[in-house]
Structures are given as structure tokens and as C-alpha cells.
PDB file of C-alpha atoms in Angstrom:
ATOM      1  CA  UNK A  16      -0.641  29.714   4.123  1.00  0.00           C
ATOM      2  CA  UNK A  17      -1.636  26.102   4.818  1.00  0.00           C
ATOM      3  CA  UNK A  18      -1.865  26.897   8.570  1.00  0.00           C
ATOM      4  CA  UNK A  19      -4.308  29.644   7.692  1.00  0.00           C
ATOM      5  CA  UNK A  20      -6.455  27.247   5.675  1.00  0.00           C
ATOM      6  CA  UNK A  21      -6.281  24.730   8.517  1.00  0.00           C
ATOM      7  CA  UNK A  22      -7.501  27.397  10.961  1.00  0.00           C
ATOM      8  CA  UNK A  23     -10.274  28.368   8.583  1.00  0.00           C
ATOM      9  CA  UNK A  24     -11.313  24.712   8.314  1.00  0.00           C
ATOM     10  CA  UNK A  25     -11.312  24.468  12.107  1.00  0.00           C
ATOM     11  CA  UNK A  26     -13.586  27.503  12.316  1.00  0.00           C
ATOM     12  CA  UNK A  27     -15.821  26.010   9.646  1.00  0.00           C
ATOM     13  CA  UNK A  28     -16.004  22.734  11.580  1.00  0.00           C
ATOM     14  CA  UNK A  29     -17.065  24.717  14.642  1.00  0.00           C
ATOM     15  CA  UNK A  30     -19.750  26.461  12.576  1.00  0.00           C
ATOM     16  CA  UNK A  31     -21.046  23.042  11.448  1.00  0.00           C
ATOM     17  CA  UNK A  32     -21.270  21.884  15.072  1.00  0.00           C
ATOM     18  CA  UNK A  33     -23.047  25.076  16.131  1.00  0.00           C
ATOM     19  CA  UNK A  34     -25.473  24.686  13.251  1.00  0.00           C
ATOM     20  CA  UNK A  35     -26.257  21.106  14.282  1.00  0.00           C
ATOM     21  CA  UNK A  36     -26.832  22.226  17.871  1.00  0.00           C
ATOM     22  CA  UNK A  37     -29.198  24.990  16.781  1.00  0.00           C
ATOM     23  CA  UNK A  38     -31.022  22.560  14.485  1.00  0.00           C
ATOM     24  CA  UNK A  39     -31.596  20.308  17.488  1.00  0.00           C
ATOM     25  CA  UNK A  40     -32.859  23.284  19.527  1.00  0.00           C
ATOM     26  CA  UNK A  41     -35.182  24.211  16.668  1.00  0.00           C
ATOM     27  CA  UNK A  42     -36.494  20.647  16.482  1.00  0.00           C
ATOM     28  CA  UNK A  43     -37.109  20.642  20.238  1.00  0.00           C
ATOM     29  CA  UNK A  44     -38.983  23.942  19.983  1.00  0.00           C
ATOM     30  CA  UNK A  45     -41.036  22.507  17.114  1.00  0.00           C
ATOM     31  CA  UNK A  46     -41.897  19.444  19.209  1.00  0.00           C
ATOM     32  CA  UNK A  47     -42.938  21.658  22.128  1.00  0.00           C
ATOM     33  CA  UNK A  48     -45.199  23.695  19.862  1.00  0.00           C
ATOM     34  CA  UNK A  49     -46.752  20.508  18.485  1.00  0.00           C
ATOM     35  CA  UNK A  50     -47.382  19.271  22.044  1.00  0.00           C
ATOM     36  CA  UNK A  51     -48.955  22.566  23.101  1.00  0.00           C
ATOM     37  CA  UNK A  52     -51.169  22.625  20.014  1.00  0.00           C
ATOM     38  CA  UNK A  53     -52.227  19.029  20.736  1.00  0.00           C
ATOM     39  CA  UNK A  54     -53.147  19.987  24.310  1.00  0.00           C
ATOM     40  CA  UNK A  55     -55.217  22.876  22.964  1.00  0.00           C
ATOM     41  CA  UNK A  56     -56.963  20.596  20.481  1.00  0.00           C
ATOM     42  CA  UNK A  57     -57.815  18.163  23.304  1.00  0.00           C
ATOM     43  CA  UNK A  58     -59.205  21.012  25.415  1.00  0.00           C
ATOM     44  CA  UNK A  59     -61.438  22.117  22.543  1.00  0.00           C
ATOM     45  CA  UNK A  60     -62.661  18.548  22.130  1.00  0.00           C
ATOM     46  CA  UNK A  61     -63.338  18.259  25.847  1.00  0.00           C
ATOM     47  CA  UNK A  62     -65.241  21.543  25.864  1.00  0.00           C
ATOM     48  CA  UNK A  63     -67.292  20.402  22.876  1.00  0.00           C
ATOM     49  CA  UNK A  64     -68.048  17.191  24.743  1.00  0.00           C
ATOM     50  CA  UNK A  65     -69.245  19.164  27.784  1.00  0.00           C
ATOM     51  CA  UNK A  66     -71.374  21.368  25.561  1.00  0.00           C
ATOM     52  CA  UNK A  67     -72.919  18.296  23.963  1.00  0.00           C
ATOM     53  CA  UNK A  68     -73.558  16.850  27.424  1.00  0.00           C
ATOM     54  CA  UNK A  69     -75.176  20.161  28.427  1.00  0.00           C
ATOM     55  CA  UNK A  70     -77.555  19.997  25.489  1.00  0.00           C
ATOM     56  CA  UNK A  71     -78.393  16.416  26.400  1.00  0.00           C
ATOM     57  CA  UNK A  72     -79.008  17.344  30.070  1.00  0.00           C
ATOM     58  CA  UNK A  73     -81.370  20.134  29.094  1.00  0.00           C
ATOM     59  CA  UNK A  74     -83.282  17.836  26.771  1.00  0.00           C
ATOM     60  CA  UNK A  75     -84.180  15.123  29.286  1.00  0.00           C
ATOM     61  CA  UNK A  76     -85.270  15.313  32.859  1.00  0.00           C
ATOM     62  CA  UNK A  77     -84.057  18.577  34.302  1.00  0.00           C
ATOM     63  CA  UNK A  78     -81.519  18.034  37.057  1.00  0.00           C
ATOM     64  CA  UNK A  79     -80.465  21.533  38.072  1.00  0.00           C
ATOM     65  CA  UNK A  80     -77.250  20.399  39.801  1.00  0.00           C
ATOM     66  CA  UNK A  81     -76.081  18.428  36.756  1.00  0.00           C
ATOM     67  CA  UNK A  82     -76.792  21.409  34.509  1.00  0.00           C
ATOM     68  CA  UNK A  83     -74.897  23.765  36.868  1.00  0.00           C
ATOM     69  CA  UNK A  84     -71.968  21.335  37.086  1.00  0.00           C
ATOM     70  CA  UNK A  85     -71.901  21.109  33.313  1.00  0.00           C
ATOM     71  CA  UNK A  86     -72.014  24.895  32.967  1.00  0.00           C
ATOM     72  CA  UNK A  87     -69.125  25.231  35.417  1.00  0.00           C
ATOM     73  CA  UNK A  88     -67.143  22.580  33.517  1.00  0.00           C
ATOM     74  CA  UNK A  89     -67.694  24.479  30.260  1.00  0.00           C
ATOM     75  CA  UNK A  90     -66.580  27.742  31.887  1.00  0.00           C
ATOM     76  CA  UNK A  91     -63.528  26.009  33.363  1.00  0.00           C
ATOM     77  CA  UNK A  92     -62.641  24.586  29.959  1.00  0.00           C
ATOM     78  CA  UNK A  93     -62.891  28.099  28.540  1.00  0.00           C
ATOM     79  CA  UNK A  94     -60.288  29.242  31.102  1.00  0.00           C
ATOM     80  CA  UNK A  95     -58.069  26.261  30.295  1.00  0.00           C
ATOM     81  CA  UNK A  96     -58.327  27.043  26.588  1.00  0.00           C
ATOM     82  CA  UNK A  97     -57.355  30.694  27.134  1.00  0.00           C
ATOM     83  CA  UNK A  98     -54.333  29.610  29.191  1.00  0.00           C
ATOM     84  CA  UNK A  99     -53.385  26.967  26.630  1.00  0.00           C
ATOM     85  CA  UNK A 100     -53.595  29.515  23.817  1.00  0.00           C
ATOM     86  CA  UNK A 101     -51.056  31.569  25.772  1.00  0.00           C
ATOM     87  CA  UNK A 102     -48.786  28.499  26.011  1.00  0.00           C
ATOM     88  CA  UNK A 103     -49.159  27.862  22.283  1.00  0.00           C
ATOM     89  CA  UNK A 104     -48.232  31.500  21.579  1.00  0.00           C
ATOM     90  CA  UNK A 105     -45.157  31.195  23.805  1.00  0.00           C
ATOM     91  CA  UNK A 106     -44.132  28.026  21.996  1.00  0.00           C
ATOM     92  CA  UNK A 107     -44.640  29.761  18.623  1.00  0.00           C
ATOM     93  CA  UNK A 108     -42.497  32.691  19.765  1.00  0.00           C
ATOM     94  CA  UNK A 109     -39.759  30.337  20.950  1.00  0.00           C
ATOM     95  CA  UNK A 110     -39.894  28.443  17.667  1.00  0.00           C
ATOM     96  CA  UNK A 111     -39.539  31.724  15.759  1.00  0.00           C
ATOM     97  CA  UNK A 112     -36.515  32.729  17.878  1.00  0.00           C
ATOM     98  CA  UNK A 113     -34.904  29.352  17.184  1.00  0.00           C
ATOM     99  CA  UNK A 114     -35.684  29.663  13.474  1.00  0.00           C
ATOM    100  CA  UNK A 115     -34.004  33.075  13.343  1.00  0.00           C
ATOM    101  CA  UNK A 116     -31.003  31.780  15.287  1.00  0.00           C
ATOM    102  CA  UNK A 117     -30.723  28.827  12.904  1.00  0.00           C
ATOM    103  CA  UNK A 118     -30.904  31.153   9.915  1.00  0.00           C
ATOM    104  CA  UNK A 119     -28.102  33.335  11.359  1.00  0.00           C
ATOM    105  CA  UNK A 120     -25.892  30.321  12.090  1.00  0.00           C
ATOM    106  CA  UNK A 121     -26.420  28.951   8.595  1.00  0.00           C
ATOM    107  CA  UNK A 122     -25.505  32.330   7.067  1.00  0.00           C
ATOM    108  CA  UNK A 123     -22.352  32.508   9.195  1.00  0.00           C
ATOM    109  CA  UNK A 124     -21.392  29.019   8.096  1.00  0.00           C
ATOM    110  CA  UNK A 125     -21.907  29.896   4.436  1.00  0.00           C
ATOM    111  CA  UNK A 126     -19.744  33.004   4.819  1.00  0.00           C
ATOM    112  CA  UNK A 127     -17.038  30.915   6.464  1.00  0.00           C
ATOM    113  CA  UNK A 128     -17.218  28.368   3.642  1.00  0.00           C
ATOM    114  CA  UNK A 129     -16.778  31.136   1.059  1.00  0.00           C
ATOM    115  CA  UNK A 130     -13.830  32.608   2.971  1.00  0.00           C
ATOM    116  CA  UNK A 131     -12.175  29.210   3.197  1.00  0.00           C
ATOM    117  CA  UNK A 132     -12.745  28.556  -0.501  1.00  0.00           C
ATOM    118  CA  UNK A 133     -11.214  31.921  -1.440  1.00  0.00           C
ATOM    119  CA  UNK A 134      -8.242  31.311   0.844  1.00  0.00           C
ATOM    120  CA  UNK A 135      -7.746  27.881  -0.689  1.00  0.00           C
ATOM    121  CA  UNK A 136      -7.939  29.319  -4.211  1.00  0.00           C
ATOM    122  CA  UNK A 137      -5.356  31.947  -3.263  1.00  0.00           C
ATOM    123  CA  UNK A 138      -3.143  29.249  -1.768  1.00  0.00           C
ATOM    124  CA  UNK A 139      -3.416  27.183  -4.952  1.00  0.00           C
ATOM    125  CA  UNK A 140      -2.518  30.221  -7.071  1.00  0.00           C
ATOM    126  CA  UNK A 141       0.572  30.800  -4.920  1.00  0.00           C
ATOM    127  CA  UNK A 142       1.509  27.126  -5.125  1.00  0.00           C
ATOM    128  CA  UNK A 143       1.055  27.075  -8.897  1.00  0.00           C
ATOM    129  CA  UNK A 144       3.065  30.256  -9.232  1.00  0.00           C
ATOM    130  CA  UNK A 145       5.891  28.824  -7.088  1.00  0.00           C
ATOM    131  CA  UNK A 146       5.810  25.571  -9.042  1.00  0.00           C
ATOM    132  CA  UNK A 147       5.874  27.441 -12.341  1.00  0.00           C
ATOM    133  CA  UNK A 148       8.838  29.492 -11.121  1.00  0.00           C
ATOM    134  CA  UNK A 149      10.686  26.318 -10.115  1.00  0.00           C
ATOM    135  CA  UNK A 150       9.990  24.742 -13.513  1.00  0.00           C
ATOM    136  CA  UNK A 151      11.240  27.896 -15.253  1.00  0.00           C
ATOM    137  CA  UNK A 152      14.402  27.914 -13.121  1.00  0.00           C
ATOM    138  CA  UNK A 153      14.987  24.225 -13.799  1.00  0.00           C
ATOM    139  CA  UNK A 154      14.455  24.727 -17.513  1.00  0.00           C
ATOM    140  CA  UNK A 155      16.844  27.693 -17.562  1.00  0.00           C
ATOM    141  CA  UNK A 156      19.439  25.726 -15.611  1.00  0.00           C
ATOM    142  CA  UNK A 157      19.097  22.682 -17.888  1.00  0.00           C
ATOM    143  CA  UNK A 158      19.271  24.828 -21.022  1.00  0.00           C
ATOM    144  CA  UNK A 159      22.296  26.698 -19.662  1.00  0.00           C
ATOM    145  CA  UNK A 160      24.181  23.466 -18.950  1.00  0.00           C
ATOM    146  CA  UNK A 161      23.516  22.140 -22.438  1.00  0.00           C
ATOM    147  CA  UNK A 162      24.924  25.263 -24.065  1.00  0.00           C
ATOM    148  CA  UNK A 163      28.195  24.852 -22.204  1.00  0.00           C
TER     149      UNK A 163
END
């Protein structure tokens, strides 16, 4: 029975290692999402800056080329923002996959812990029963010798 418990502990140790690995993958996915969201935030700020510059250009002396360049920059930022939103969505999806994987691994580990605990309890019951039997046999033997 002790070999069985040892094997169960080995499996549990493996589950702990897998859980740690998945936690690291989850953290990496979280960092990627944070980076992608930061890029998107910067693009929005840049676009707002171009829009502000456009308002300023239209308010002063009218330089058609500067206004057209500004308009093109704003349109380009719009394209960048759309593409970055796609990257953010991909990062969110990846984070969700990692979260689900982590949840599964943690559940598997908990099941393995329960199985090991039950096996250990069963082992202890068997050991206690064997010990009790030995004590009873010893008591009977000792009592029998005294009567002779």
C-alpha cells in the first residue's frame, strides 16, 4: 500500500509542476494583453494629438498641405487603432484559454490530492487494524502463558 501512496504523491508532485507551468503561461498571456492594451492606449493618444493639431492648423493660417498631411495621419491612426484592437482581442482570447487551462489543471490537482488523502486514510486504517491485531495476539499469548 505504501508504494501506491508513493505513486500517488509522485503524480501529485507532477500536477503541482504542471500547475506552476500553466500559471507562468497565464502570467505571460496577461503581460502580453497588458502590452497590447498599452499600445492601443498610446495610439488613441497619438490620434487625439493629431486631431488637436488639425484643429490648430485650421484655426491659423491655412496651409492646405499641412491640413491634408494631418488628415492622412488621423486616418492612418484610425487604421492602426483597428489593427491594434484586433491584437488586443487576440491577447484577450489567449488569456482566456490560459485561464481555462489553469482552472482545469487546478481541478485535476485537487482531485489528485483528495485521492491521495483517501488512499492514505485507507492505509492508516489497515495499519491500525494490523497493529490492533498484533496487540490482541500479544495479549492473548501473554495471558495464555500466565495461566500455565
